[in-house]
Phi, psi and omega in degrees: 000324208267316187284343194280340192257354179270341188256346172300152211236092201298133200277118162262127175275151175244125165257166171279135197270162174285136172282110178266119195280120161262106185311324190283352200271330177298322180301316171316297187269006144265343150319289212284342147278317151324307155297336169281312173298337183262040165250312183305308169296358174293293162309320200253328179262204186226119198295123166206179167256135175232165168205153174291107195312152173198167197260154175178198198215161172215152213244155186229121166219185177237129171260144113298132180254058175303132181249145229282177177187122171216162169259116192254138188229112223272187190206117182258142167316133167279337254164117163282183176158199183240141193253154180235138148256160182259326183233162189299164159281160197035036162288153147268150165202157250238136150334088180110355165292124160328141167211326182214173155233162168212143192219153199256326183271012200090327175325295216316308164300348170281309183300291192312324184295331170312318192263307198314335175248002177263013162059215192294323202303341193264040194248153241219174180256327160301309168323296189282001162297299187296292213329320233251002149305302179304305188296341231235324202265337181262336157301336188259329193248354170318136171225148195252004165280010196198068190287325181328326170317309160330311199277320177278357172259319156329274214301328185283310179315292188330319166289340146277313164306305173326313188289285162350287163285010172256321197269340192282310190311324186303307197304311210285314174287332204079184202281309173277344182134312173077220186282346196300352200067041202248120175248104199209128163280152168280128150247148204227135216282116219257345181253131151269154198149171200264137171289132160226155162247029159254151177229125229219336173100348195244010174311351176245010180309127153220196216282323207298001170249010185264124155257171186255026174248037158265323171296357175267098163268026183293323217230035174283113185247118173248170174223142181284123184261105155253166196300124197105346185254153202281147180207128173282167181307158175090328181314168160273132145242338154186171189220163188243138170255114192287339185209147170290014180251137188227162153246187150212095198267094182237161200273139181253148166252176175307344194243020176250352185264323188297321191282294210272334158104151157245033174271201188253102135303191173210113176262159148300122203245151118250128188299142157273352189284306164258336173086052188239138210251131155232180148273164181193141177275144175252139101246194191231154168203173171275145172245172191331315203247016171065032152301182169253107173237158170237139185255138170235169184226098168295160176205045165194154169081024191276016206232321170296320192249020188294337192287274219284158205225350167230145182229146140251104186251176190244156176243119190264130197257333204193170197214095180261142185245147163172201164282134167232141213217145179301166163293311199288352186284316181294102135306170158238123169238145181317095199239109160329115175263122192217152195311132196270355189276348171303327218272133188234153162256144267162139202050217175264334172259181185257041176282149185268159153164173179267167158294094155289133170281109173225170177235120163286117181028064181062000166249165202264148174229121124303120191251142166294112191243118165320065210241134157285096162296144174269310204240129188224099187243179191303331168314299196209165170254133195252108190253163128304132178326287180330350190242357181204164195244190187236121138151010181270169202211144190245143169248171198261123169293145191070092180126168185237030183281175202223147170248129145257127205259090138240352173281153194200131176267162151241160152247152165270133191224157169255177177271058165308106160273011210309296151342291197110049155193185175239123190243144189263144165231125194301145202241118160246099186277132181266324174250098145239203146202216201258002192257292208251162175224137173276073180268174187309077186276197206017073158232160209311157186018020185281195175273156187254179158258127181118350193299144177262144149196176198280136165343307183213089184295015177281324180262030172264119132244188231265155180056326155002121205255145169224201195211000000 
């Protein structure tokens, strides 16, 4: 018995193993079908930029180079000497306000260079009162996206402390000169109105001395009066702008005379120089050399452009809103043009299409061919290339006249990528320039808002699959 069972032969069962989803491994082979369709769309599609149609606007301007016209009124030495100023430049000031001295020998600039470096200590608790106005008014209106600012309230401070400590040093010697031994006339300002101490030669401008070789700023010289330098009787020493009314005087070409016309209007100007936008009254006039010029004329902000005596700005006609879209997206595509008196409705449906002429047992039939008009004028019909071939001939319903269709037009059209492929859509442009275009929206086979397209319609054709 103990041997029989020593020879039996234990029976092994195999079981089946259980299936486990290995996640890292599922992760895996979908990477790995993902990269393999995009090396196919690589190879099979077409790569592009595409952007999103949106709504927005474009302004139709004129740029211009114009020279300023203000009335400026100069103030000549009495005296010769060395002149001191007393107040900042593009102060206003008042009929009778100190503005300036003249002295023959010079002391005066020594004394004023004396205080000027001995600062604040020779300053008054009234003097440190406005500075501490000033410091008071850029603290309160400071942005810290417009660190520049700092700088320009240094240059204003300074310009104040200068002033300041010129009017104490006056107060301080008196009327004669006092012990320094300073022998000096006062001048005291016959215009209210903004201080300048430059003189530029164009303080007499008008229209009736205007040519157009006054708009060549090539060879334009303002020259600087500073403080301290010897001047003859007679000289300009500074000069005053007396009114908040300005001008502008620029050359028109034809076709700026044919657009603004020469009656007197009202255009919207913006500068280039700050991008600051106005009304301005328009006319024309003739100038010296019997042109045609135009003019705007303001009466706020002269205070922003006192320095300059040339501007460039643009004159804005119109503000067009519509889908804005690149410039560079807008194509021309290619359209059969055919007679609008062709175009039928046909069958059981309401489908637009022509009378195609084919031949039945050897005789001409017209049979009905379906077509999508894009386009339409009182005239003709715009088919797509695609729906007909060129020598084929539409015959005219109720009658037996005939067209051969060869003639072919463009329209501008973009690319709608919206599919994942490319479909044109007609564009009515209203606007354009060389970044952006305003066209028309909600028209017959146009663009939508949101629509994606491509960037650069030159390199799309009609179906074109892209990745």
């Amino acid at each position: 018995m103990g041997s029989a069972k020593k020879g039996r032969k234990k029976k092994i069962v195999r079981y089946r193993k259980r299936f486990y989803l290995n996640i890292v491994l599922c992760v895996f082979l979908f990477l790995l079908v993902y990269l393999g369709l995009q090396v196919y769309y690589l190879h099979t599609g077409k790569g592009m930029q595409i952007c999103e149609v949106a709504e927005g606007s474009l302004v139709k301007d004129n740029t211009f180079h114009g020279i300023v016209w203000r009335d400026e009124r100069i103030v000549t030495a009495d005296t010769s000497g060395y002149v001191n100023f007393y107040l900042r430049e593009e102060k206003r000031t008042a009929v009778g306000d100190l503005v300036c001295t003249l002295d023959e020998s010079g002391k005066m600039q020594d004394l004023l260079d004396q205080n000027q470096a001995a600062g604040v200590s020779s300053l008054t608790d009234e003097n440190l009162k406005e500075l501490r106005k000033e410091l008071f008014l850029f603290d309160k209106n400071f942005d810290l996206m417009d660190f520049s600012s700092i700088y320009d309230v240094q240059t204003e401070l300074d310009n104040i402390l200068f002033e300041l400590i010129n009017l104490e040093t006056m107060n301080g010697i008196g009327s004669t000169g006092g012990g320094e031994g300073i022998v000096f006339d006062r001048c005291y300002a016959p215009y209210s109105g903004v201080v300048l101490y430059s003189i530029d030669g164009y303080e007499g401008l008008q229209e009736n001395i205007v040519t157009k070789d006054i708009f060549d700023h090539s060879s334009y010289d303002k020259k600087s009066i500073e403080s301290g330098s010897m001047v003859s009787t007679g000289q300009a020493i500074y000069k005053t702008v007396v009114s908040e009314d300005w001008s502008l005087f620029f050359p028109l070409t034809r076709e700026n005379r044919e657009e603004y016309g020469l009656k007197d209007s009202v255009f919207t100007v913006r500068f280039a120089k700050n991008g600051l936008t106005m009304k301005a009254n328009y006319s024309t006039f003739y100038g010296a050399d019997g042109e045609l010029y135009g003019r705007l004329d303001f009466n706020r902000y002269m205070i922003q452009f006192i320095e300059d005596r040339y501007l460039e700005f643009d004159i804005i006609t119109a503000e067009i809103t519509g889908l804005k879209v690149p410039t560079t997206a807008i194509v021309d595509k290619e359209f059969f043009v055919i007679p609008i008196d062709y175009l039928t409705r046909g069958g059981n449906s309401n489908e637009d299409g022509f009378f195609l002429q084919t031949l039945v047992e050897g005789q001409a039939r017209p049979k009905f061919q379906s077509a999508v008009v894009y386009y339409r004028d009182e005239e003709y019909c715009y088919v797509n290339t695609d729906a007909f071939s060129v020598g084929d001939y539409l015959v005219k319903p109720d009658s037996t006249d005939t067209y051969l269709i060869r003639n072919r037009s463009s329209l501008p059209v973009v690319y709608n990528m919206n599919k994942g492929f490319a479909v044109f859509k007609l564009v009515d442009i209203l606007m354009s320039n060389e970044e952006y275009t305003i066209v028309r929206p909600n028209t017959a086979y146009g663009l939508n808002l949101y629509d994606r397209i491509a960037i650069d319609g030159s390199q799309i054709e009609d179906g074109e699959i892209f990745y």
